[in-house]
Short mmCIF file of C-alpha atoms in Angstrom, two decimals:
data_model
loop_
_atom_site.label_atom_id
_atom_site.label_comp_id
_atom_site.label_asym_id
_atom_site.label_seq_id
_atom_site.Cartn_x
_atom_site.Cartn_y
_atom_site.Cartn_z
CA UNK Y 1 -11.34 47.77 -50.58
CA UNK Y 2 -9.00 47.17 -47.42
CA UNK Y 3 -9.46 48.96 -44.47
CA UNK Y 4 -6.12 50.54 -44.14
CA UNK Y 5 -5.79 51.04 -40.02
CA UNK Y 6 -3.84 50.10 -37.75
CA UNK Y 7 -5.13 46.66 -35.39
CA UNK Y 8 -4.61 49.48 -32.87
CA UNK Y 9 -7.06 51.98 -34.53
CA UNK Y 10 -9.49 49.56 -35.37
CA UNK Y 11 -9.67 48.60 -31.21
CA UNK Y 12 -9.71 51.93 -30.20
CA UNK Y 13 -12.50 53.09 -32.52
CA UNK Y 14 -14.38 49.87 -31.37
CA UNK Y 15 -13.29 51.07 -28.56
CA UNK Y 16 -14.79 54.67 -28.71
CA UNK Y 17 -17.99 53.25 -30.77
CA UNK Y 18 -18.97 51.49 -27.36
CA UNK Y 19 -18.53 53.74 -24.97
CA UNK Y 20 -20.61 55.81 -27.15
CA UNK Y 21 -23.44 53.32 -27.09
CA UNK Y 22 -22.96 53.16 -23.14
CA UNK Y 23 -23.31 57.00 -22.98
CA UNK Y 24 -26.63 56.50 -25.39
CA UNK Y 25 -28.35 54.38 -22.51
CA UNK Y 26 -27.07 56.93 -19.57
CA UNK Y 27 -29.22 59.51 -21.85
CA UNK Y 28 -31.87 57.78 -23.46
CA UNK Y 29 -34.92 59.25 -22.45
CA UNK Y 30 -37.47 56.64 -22.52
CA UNK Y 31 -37.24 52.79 -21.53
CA UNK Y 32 -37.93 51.43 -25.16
CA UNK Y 33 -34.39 53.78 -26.20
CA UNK Y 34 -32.71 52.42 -22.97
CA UNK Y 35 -33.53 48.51 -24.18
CA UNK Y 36 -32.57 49.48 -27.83
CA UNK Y 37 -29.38 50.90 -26.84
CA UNK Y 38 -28.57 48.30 -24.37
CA UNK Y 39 -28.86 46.00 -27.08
CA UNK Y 40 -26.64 47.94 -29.22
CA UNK Y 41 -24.02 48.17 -26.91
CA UNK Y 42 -23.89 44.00 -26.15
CA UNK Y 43 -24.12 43.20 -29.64
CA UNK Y 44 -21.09 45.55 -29.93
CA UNK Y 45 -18.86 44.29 -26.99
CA UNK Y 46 -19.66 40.91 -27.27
CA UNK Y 47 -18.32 40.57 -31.07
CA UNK Y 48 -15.60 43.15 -29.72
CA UNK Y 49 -14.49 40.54 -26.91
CA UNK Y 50 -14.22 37.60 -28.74
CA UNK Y 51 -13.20 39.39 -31.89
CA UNK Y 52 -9.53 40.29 -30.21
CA UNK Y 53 -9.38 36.60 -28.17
CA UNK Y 54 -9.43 35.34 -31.91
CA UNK Y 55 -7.24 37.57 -33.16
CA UNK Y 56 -5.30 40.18 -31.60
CA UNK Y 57 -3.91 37.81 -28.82
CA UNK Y 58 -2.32 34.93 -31.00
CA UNK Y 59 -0.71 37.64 -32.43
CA UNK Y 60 0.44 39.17 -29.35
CA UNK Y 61 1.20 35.22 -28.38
CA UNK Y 62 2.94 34.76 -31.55
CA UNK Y 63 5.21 37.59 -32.19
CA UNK Y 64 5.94 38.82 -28.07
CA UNK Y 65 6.67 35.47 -26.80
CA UNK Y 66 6.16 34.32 -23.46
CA UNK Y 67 5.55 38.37 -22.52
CA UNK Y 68 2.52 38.64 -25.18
CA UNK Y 69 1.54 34.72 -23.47
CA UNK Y 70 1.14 36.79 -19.91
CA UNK Y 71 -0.36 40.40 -21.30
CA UNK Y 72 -3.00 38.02 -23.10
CA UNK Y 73 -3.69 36.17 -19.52
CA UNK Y 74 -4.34 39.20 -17.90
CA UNK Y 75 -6.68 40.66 -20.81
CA UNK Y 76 -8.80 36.67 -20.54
CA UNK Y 77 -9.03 37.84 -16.73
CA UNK Y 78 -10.10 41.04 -17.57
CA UNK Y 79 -12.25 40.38 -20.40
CA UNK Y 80 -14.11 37.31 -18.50
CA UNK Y 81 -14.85 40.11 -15.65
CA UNK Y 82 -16.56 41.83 -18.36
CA UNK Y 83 -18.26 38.68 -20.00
CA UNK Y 84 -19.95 38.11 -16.87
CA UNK Y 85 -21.20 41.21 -16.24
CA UNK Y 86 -22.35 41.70 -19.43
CA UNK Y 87 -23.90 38.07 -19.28
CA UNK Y 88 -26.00 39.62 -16.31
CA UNK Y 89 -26.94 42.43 -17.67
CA UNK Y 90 -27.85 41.49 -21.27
CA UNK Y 91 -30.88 40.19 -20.01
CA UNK Y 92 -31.91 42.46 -17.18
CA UNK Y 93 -34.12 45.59 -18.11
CA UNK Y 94 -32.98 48.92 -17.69
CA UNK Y 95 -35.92 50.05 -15.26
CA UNK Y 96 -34.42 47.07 -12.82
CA UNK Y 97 -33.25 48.44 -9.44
CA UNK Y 98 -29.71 46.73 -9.93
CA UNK Y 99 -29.35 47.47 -13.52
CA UNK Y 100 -27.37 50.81 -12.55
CA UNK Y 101 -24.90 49.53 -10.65
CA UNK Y 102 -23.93 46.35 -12.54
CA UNK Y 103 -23.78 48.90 -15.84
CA UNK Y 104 -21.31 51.35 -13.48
CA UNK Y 105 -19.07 47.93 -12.62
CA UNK Y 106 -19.40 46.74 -15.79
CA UNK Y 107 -17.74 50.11 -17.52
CA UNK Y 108 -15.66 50.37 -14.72
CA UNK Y 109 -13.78 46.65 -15.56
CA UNK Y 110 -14.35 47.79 -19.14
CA UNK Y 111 -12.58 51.21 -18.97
CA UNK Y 112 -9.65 49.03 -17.30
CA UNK Y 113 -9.14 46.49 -19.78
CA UNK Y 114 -8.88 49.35 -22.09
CA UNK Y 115 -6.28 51.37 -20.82
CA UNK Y 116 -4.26 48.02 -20.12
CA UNK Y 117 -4.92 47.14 -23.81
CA UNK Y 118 -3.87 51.35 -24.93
CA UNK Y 119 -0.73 51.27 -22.37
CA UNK Y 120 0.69 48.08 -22.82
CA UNK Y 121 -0.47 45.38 -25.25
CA UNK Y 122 -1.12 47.64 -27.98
CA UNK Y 123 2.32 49.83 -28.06
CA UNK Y 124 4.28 46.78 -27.52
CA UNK Y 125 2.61 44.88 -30.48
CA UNK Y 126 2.56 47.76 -32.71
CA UNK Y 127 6.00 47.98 -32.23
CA UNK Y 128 6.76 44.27 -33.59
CA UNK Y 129 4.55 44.78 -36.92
CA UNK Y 130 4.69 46.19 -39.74
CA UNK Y 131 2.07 48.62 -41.00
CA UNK Y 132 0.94 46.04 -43.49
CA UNK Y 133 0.77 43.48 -40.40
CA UNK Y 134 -0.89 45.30 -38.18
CA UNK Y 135 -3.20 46.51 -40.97
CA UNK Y 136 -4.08 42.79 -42.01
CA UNK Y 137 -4.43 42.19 -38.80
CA UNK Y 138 -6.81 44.98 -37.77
CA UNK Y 139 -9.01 43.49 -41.33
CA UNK Y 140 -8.76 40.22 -39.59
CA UNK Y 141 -10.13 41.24 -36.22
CA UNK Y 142 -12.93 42.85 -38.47
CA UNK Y 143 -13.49 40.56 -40.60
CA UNK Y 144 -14.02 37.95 -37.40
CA UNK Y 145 -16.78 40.19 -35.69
CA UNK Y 146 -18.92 39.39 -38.52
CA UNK Y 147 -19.45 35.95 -37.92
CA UNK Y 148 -19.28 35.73 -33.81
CA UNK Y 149 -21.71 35.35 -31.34
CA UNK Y 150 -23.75 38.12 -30.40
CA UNK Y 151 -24.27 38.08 -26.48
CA UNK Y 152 -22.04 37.45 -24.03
CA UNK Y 153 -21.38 33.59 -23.06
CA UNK Y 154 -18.94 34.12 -19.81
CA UNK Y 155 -18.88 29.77 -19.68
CA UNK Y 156 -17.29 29.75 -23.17
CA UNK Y 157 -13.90 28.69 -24.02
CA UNK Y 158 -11.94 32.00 -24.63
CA UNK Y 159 -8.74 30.82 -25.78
CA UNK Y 160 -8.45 29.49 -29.71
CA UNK Y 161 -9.55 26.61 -30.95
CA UNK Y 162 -12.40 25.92 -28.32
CA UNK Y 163 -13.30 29.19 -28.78
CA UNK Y 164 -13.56 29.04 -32.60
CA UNK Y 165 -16.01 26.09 -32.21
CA UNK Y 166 -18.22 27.65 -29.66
CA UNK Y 167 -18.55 30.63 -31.38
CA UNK Y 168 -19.46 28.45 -34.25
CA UNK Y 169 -22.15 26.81 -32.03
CA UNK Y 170 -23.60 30.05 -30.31
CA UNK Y 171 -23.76 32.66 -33.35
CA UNK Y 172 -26.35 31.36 -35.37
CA UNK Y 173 -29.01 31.26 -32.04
CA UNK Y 174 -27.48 34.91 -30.93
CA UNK Y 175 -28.04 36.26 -34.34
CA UNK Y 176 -31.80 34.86 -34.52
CA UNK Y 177 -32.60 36.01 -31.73
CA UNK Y 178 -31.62 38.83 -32.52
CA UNK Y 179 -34.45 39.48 -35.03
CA UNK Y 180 -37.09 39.23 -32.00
CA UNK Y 181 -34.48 42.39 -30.17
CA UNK Y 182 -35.36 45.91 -30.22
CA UNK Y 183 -32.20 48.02 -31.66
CA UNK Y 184 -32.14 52.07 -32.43
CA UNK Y 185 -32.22 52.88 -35.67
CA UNK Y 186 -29.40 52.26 -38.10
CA UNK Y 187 -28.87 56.17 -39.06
CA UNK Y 188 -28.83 56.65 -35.18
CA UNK Y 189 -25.89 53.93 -34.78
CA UNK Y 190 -24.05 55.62 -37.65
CA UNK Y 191 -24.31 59.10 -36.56
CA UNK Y 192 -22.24 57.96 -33.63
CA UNK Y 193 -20.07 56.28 -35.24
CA UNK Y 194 -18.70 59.36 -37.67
#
């Protein structure tokens, strides 16, 4: 069956899902939770990232014109901000001195993006779609995360087709690796998510 929200609910609850799995590493208590929920949480922005490049901004491009063409410039910027720090930090441990701060800048760009993204693209899209639009739209957008990229990969192309292929490229290696990645437990992930 068809998810029937809006491409505006289905990017805010990504939205709220990580910020959830941000406030999960804040808390964990032990470094093994930290790691788990640090993977969590780039598994979850990375897809989320690319996921709207590949989706929600050709429509914005499409059906706003040349304003959606300079609202989706600004989110690249923004997002790319993000890629990189989440490129950095992917990799770094949570017990390293300068994990801390690059998490705080990293939420900090992140928290941005999003209100841009609540204030202005999404109201202004919404607007131009009908709820069947915006509802095939939001099953796009989900239907994309399942077959992107993992990680973060700031040197990628991030506008479509280039991005399409790289994603292509980097997936498969994200998503074995993967397997070797500590990650909390599935009824952990889903408690947070209701």
């Amino acid at each position: 069956m068809a998810d029937t929200r809006t491409i505006s609910e289905a990017i805010g609850n990504d939205h709220k899902n990580i910020d959830s799995f941000a406030d999960q590493i804040k808390t964990a208590s032990s470094l093994q939770e930290k790691i788990e929920w640090k993977n969590q949480f780039t598994w979850a922005l990375a897809r989320h990232a690319v996921s709207e490049e590949l989706t929600m901004y050709p429509a914005m491009e499409k059906h706003m014109g040349q304003e959606g063409t300079e609202l989706t410039n600004v989110d690249r910027e923004q997002h790319q901000a993000v890629k990189e720090d989440l490129y950095k930090l992917q990799s770094m441990s949570p017990d390293d001195s300068h994990f801390s701060a690059l998490f705080e800048q990293l939420l900090k760009d992140l928290h941005h993006h999003i209100e841009h993204e609540a204030n202005e693209d999404m109201p202004r899209l919404e607007k131009l779609l009908s709820r069947e639009e915006s509802q095939e739209l939001a099953n796009q957008f989900e239907r994309t995360k399942m077959i992107l990229p993992t990680r973060s990969h700031p040197s990628a192309p991030n506008k479509p087709y280039f991005e399409n292929f790289a994603a292509m490229l980097a997936a498969p290696i994200d998503k074995f690796a993967d397997l070797m990645r500590s990650f909390p437990p599935e009824s952990k992930v889903q408690e947070l998510r209701n």
